[in-house]
Coordinates of C-alpha atoms in Angstrom, one line a residue:
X1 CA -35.9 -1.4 76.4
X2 CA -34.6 1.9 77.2
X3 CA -34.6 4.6 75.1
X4 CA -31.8 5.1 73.4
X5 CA -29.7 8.6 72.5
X6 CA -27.7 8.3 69.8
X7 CA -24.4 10.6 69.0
X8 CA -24.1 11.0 65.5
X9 CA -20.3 11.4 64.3
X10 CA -19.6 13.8 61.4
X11 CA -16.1 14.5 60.0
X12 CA -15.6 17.2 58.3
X13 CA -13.3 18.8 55.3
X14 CA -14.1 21.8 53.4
X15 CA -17.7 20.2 53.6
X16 CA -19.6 23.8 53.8
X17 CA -21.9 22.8 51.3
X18 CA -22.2 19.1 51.5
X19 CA -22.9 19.1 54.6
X20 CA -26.6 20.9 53.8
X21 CA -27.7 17.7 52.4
X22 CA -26.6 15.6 55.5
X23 CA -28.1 18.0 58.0
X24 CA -31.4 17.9 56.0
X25 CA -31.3 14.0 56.0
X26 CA -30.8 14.2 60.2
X27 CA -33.5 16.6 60.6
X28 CA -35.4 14.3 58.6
X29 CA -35.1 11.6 60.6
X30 CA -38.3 10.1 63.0
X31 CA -36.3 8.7 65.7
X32 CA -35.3 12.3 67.3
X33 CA -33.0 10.9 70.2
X34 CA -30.0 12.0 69.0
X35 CA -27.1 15.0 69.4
X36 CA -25.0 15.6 66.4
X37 CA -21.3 16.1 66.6
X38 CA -19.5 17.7 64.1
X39 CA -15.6 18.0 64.1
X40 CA -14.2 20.0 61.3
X41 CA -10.3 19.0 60.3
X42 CA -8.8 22.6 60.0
X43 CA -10.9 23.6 57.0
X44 CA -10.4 26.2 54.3
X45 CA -14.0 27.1 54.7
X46 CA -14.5 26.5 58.5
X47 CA -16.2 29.5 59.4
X48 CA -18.9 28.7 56.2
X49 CA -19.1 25.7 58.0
X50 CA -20.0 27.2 61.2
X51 CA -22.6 29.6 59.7
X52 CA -24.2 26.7 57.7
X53 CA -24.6 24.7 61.4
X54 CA -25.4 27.1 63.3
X55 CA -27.8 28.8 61.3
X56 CA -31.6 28.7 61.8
X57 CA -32.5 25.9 59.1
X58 CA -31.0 23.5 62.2
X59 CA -30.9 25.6 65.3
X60 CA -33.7 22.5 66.4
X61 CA -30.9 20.2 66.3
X62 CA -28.7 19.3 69.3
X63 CA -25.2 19.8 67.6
X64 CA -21.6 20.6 68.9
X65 CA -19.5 21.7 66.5
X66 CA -15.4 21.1 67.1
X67 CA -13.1 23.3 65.0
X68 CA -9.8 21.4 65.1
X69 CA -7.0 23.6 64.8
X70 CA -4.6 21.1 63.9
X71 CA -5.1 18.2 60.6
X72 CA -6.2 15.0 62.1
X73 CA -7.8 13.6 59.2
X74 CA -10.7 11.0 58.8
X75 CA -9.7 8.5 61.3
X76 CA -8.5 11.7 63.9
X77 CA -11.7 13.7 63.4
X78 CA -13.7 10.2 63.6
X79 CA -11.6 9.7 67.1
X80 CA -12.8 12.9 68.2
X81 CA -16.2 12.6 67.9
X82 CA -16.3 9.5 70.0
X83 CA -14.3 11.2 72.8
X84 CA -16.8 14.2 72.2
X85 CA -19.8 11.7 72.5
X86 CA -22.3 11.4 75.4
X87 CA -24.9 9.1 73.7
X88 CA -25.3 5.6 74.3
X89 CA -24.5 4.5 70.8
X90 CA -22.5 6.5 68.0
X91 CA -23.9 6.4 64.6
X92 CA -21.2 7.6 62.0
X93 CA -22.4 10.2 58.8
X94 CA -19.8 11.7 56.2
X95 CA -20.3 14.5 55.7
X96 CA -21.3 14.5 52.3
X97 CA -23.2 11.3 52.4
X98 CA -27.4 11.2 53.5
X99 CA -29.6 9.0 55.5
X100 CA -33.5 7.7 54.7
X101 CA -35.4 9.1 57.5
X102 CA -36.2 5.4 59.4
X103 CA -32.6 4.7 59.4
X104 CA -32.2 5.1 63.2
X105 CA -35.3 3.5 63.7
X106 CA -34.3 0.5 62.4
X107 CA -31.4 0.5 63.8
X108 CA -33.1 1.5 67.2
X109 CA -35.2 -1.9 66.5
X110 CA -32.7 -3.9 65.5
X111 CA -30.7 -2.9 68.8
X112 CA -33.5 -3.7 70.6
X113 CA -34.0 -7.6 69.1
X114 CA -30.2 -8.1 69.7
X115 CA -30.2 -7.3 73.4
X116 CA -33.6 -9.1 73.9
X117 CA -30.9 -12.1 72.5
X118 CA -28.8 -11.3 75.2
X119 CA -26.1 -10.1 72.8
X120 CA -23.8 -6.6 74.0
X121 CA -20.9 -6.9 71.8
X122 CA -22.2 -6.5 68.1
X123 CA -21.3 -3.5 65.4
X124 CA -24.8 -2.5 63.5
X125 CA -24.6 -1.8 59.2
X126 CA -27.0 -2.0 56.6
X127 CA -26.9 -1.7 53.0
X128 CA -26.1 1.4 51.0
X129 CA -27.4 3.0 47.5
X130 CA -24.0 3.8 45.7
X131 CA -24.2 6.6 43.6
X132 CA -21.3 7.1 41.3
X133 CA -20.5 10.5 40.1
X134 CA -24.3 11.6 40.9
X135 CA -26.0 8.7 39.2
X136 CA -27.2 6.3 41.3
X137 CA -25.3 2.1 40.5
X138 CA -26.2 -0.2 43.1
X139 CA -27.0 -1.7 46.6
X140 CA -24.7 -3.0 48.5
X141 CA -23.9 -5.4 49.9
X142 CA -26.0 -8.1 48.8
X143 CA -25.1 -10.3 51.7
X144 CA -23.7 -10.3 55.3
X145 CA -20.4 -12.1 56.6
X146 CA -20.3 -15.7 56.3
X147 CA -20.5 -18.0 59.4
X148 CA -16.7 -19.0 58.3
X149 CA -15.1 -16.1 57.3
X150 CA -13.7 -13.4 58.9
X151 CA -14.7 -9.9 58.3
X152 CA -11.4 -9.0 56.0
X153 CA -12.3 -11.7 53.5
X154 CA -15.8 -10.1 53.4
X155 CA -14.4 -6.6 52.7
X156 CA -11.5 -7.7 50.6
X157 CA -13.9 -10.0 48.7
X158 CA -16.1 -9.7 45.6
X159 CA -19.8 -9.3 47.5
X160 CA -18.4 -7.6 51.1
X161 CA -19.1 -4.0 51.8
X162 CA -19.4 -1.8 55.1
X163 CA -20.1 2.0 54.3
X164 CA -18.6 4.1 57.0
X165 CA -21.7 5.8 57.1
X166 CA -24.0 2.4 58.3
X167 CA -21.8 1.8 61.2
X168 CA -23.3 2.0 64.5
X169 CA -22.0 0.0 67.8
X170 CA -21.8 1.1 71.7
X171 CA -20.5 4.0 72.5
X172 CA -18.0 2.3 75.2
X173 CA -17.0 0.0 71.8
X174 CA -16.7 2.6 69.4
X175 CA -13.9 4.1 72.2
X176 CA -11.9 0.9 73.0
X177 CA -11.7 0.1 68.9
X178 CA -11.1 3.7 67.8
X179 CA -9.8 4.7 64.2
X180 CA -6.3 4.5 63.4
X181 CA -4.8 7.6 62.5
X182 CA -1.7 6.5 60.6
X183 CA -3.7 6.1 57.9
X184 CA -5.3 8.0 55.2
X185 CA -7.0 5.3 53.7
X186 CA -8.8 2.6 54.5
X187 CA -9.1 3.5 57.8
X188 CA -13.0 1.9 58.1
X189 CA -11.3 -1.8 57.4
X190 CA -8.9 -1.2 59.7
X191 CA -11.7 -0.8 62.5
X192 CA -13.7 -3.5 61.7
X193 CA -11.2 -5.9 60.9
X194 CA -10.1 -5.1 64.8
X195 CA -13.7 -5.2 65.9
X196 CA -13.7 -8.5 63.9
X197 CA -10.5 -9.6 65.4
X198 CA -11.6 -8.6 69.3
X199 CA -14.7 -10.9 68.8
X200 CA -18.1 -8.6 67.9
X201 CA -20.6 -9.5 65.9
X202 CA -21.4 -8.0 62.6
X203 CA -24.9 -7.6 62.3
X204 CA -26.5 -6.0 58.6
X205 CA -29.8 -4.8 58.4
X206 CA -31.0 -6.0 54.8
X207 CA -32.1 -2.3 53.7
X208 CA -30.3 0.4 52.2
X209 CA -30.5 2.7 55.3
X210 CA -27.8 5.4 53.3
X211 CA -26.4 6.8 50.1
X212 CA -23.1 6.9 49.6
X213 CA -21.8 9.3 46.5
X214 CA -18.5 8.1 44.8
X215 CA -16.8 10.3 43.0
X216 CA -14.2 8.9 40.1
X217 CA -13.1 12.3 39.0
X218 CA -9.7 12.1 40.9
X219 CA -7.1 9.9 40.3
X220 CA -5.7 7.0 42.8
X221 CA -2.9 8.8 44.3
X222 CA -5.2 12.0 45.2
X223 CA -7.7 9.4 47.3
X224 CA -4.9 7.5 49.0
X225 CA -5.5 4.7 46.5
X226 CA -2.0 3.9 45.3
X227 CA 0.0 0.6 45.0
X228 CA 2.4 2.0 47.7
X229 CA -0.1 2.7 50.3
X230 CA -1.5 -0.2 49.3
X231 CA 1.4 -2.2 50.6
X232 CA 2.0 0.5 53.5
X233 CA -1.4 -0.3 54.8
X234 CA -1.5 -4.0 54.3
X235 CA 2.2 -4.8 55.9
X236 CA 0.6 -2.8 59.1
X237 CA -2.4 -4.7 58.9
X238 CA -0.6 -7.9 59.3
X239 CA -1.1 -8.6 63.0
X240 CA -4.4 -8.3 62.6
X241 CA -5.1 -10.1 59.1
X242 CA -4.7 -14.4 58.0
X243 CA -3.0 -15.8 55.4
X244 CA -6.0 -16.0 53.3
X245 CA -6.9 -12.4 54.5
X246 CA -3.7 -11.1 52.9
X247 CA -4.2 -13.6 49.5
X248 CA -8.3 -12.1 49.3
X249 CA -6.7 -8.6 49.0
X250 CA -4.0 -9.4 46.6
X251 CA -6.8 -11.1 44.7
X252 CA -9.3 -8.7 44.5
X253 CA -8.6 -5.1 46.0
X254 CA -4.6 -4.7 45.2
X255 CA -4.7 -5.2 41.2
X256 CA -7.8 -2.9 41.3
X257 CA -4.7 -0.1 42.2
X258 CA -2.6 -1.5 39.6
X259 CA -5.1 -0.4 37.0
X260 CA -5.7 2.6 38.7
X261 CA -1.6 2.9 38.2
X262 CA -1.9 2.0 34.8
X263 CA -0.5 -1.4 35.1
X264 CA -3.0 -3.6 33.9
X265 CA -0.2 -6.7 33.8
X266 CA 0.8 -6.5 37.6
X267 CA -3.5 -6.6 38.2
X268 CA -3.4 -9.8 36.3
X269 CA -0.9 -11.4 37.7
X270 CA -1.8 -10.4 41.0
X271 CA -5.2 -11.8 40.2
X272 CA -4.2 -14.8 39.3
X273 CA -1.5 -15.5 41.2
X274 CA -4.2 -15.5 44.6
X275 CA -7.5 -16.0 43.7
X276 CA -7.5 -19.7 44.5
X277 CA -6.3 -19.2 47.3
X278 CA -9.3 -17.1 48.2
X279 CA -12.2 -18.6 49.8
X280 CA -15.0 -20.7 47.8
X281 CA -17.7 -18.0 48.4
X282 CA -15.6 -15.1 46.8
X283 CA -14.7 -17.5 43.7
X284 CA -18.1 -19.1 43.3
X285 CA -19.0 -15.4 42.8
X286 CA -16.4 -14.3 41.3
X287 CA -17.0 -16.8 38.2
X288 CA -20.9 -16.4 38.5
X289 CA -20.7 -12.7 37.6
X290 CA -18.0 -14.0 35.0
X291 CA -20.7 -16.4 33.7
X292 CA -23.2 -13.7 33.7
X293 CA -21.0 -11.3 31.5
X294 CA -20.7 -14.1 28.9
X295 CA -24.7 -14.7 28.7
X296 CA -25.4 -11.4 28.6
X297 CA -23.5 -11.3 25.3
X298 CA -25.9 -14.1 24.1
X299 CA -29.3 -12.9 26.2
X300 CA -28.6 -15.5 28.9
X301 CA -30.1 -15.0 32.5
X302 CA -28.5 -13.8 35.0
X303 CA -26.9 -15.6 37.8
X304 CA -26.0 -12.8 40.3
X305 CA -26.9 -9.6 41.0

């Protein structure tokens, strides 16, 4: 097929020295069809950002660089880039997450397989090493959508995940779905629950392609993490989610916030008020890992990852 050009999507806030690491990981990269966008959202340290870009550590790179005057947050500064974009496909990067060097090659290959299909309406991922407060925890996911659920049960579930920084899809796509910028949170569910919802595949490359760094030093409420937003973003959602959507979150990601509110009662009940009414994949895991905690205890083997 063609060759493709990629526009790699990078917001940006007060990433000055973050964004080192992520520039190194593009210029690492051996696919080298690609122009970087950048769009800073009214940083504190936007002109260390620009001297960091446009220094000569990456003047081989093809990058724009936006300084937003105004706040438009991860979902605005994502929205941007795509309007910004003149690749074929966009390929989003945090700004303090990396890339292994083949991961637009793979995704270059896999691209090619699915239109060799016939397939045009499909949003690439792949797994992720999760590194949590600089130590590195797991991969995931450990496996893609099910054939009979939709992609909300798969991200609200016990096994789903879809890193913001895996996501690659057409470049027309990526500007008809668009982010959401009403919200502060969760804004990468809201965009592939819609992709979900306006019929394109999810397709997951079974390779940690990036490495995503969670940080657990700041409490719910600074992330956007509350029970309030919580409900905010869920009663939103609502045209776009099922019944058994709405029951997977209050299953699985809502009492998660109740804990991180310090109500470890409402998590329960929450829990247990919806998690049968959750699909049988999510609660055949669900009590496998359960299973696994109690051999463990005993030296049992283990049923999950």
């Amino acid at each position: 097929m063609q060759d493709i050009r990629f526009s790699i999507v990078i917001p940006a806030y007060n990433a000055s020295k973050s964004i080192v690491t992520t520039l190194d990981c593009v210029k690492a990269q051996t696919y080298r069809n690609f122009e970087v966008i950048i769009v800073d959202d009214k940083s504190a340290d936007a002109a260390d950002l620009a001297q960091v870009v446009r220094s000569e550590r990456y003047q081989e790179l093809d990058i724009k660089l936006e300084l937003s005057e105004v706040k438009l947050n991860g979902a605005g500064a994502r929205n941007k880039g795509i309007e910004l974009a003149t690749g074929d496909f966009i390929s989003f990067l945090d700004a303090d997450d990396e890339w292994q060097a083949d991961k637009l090659m793979e995704v270059h290959d896999t691209i090619a397989r699915l239109e060799a299909q016939g397939k045009s309406r499909y949003v690439i991922f792949s797994q992720v090493n999760i590194h949590q407060d600089g130590t590195f925890l797991k991969v995931m996911p450990m496996q893609p959508p099910g054939k009979n659920e939709t992609v909300a049960e798969y991200l609200f579930g016990c096994y789903g995940f879809i890193q913001t920084s895996t996501i690659v899809l057409k470049r027309e796509d990526a500007a008809k779905i668009q982010f959401d910028a009403r919200y502060i949170r969760h804004q990468d569910y809201d965009f592939c629950i819609r992709a979900d919802r306006m019929g394109y595949e999810f397709v997951m490359i079974a390779k940690p392609l990036a490495t995503y760094h969670l940080v657990t030093k700041f409490g719910s409420k600074h992330k956007g993490e509350s029970v309030k937003y919580s409900y905010f973003w869920l009663d939103t959602m609502k045209p776009h989610l099922t019944a058994r959507d709405i029951h997977t979150y209050k299953a699985f990601k809502l009492p998660l916030r109740y804990k991180m509110d310090g109500n470890s009662l409402l998590a329960s009940v929450s829990f247990a008020r919806y998690f049968f009414l959750t699909n049988r994949d999510n609660r055949a895991y669900f009590m496998n890992r359960l299973l696994d905690k109690v051999k463990s205890r005993f030296g049992g083997r283990s049923t999950v990852s």
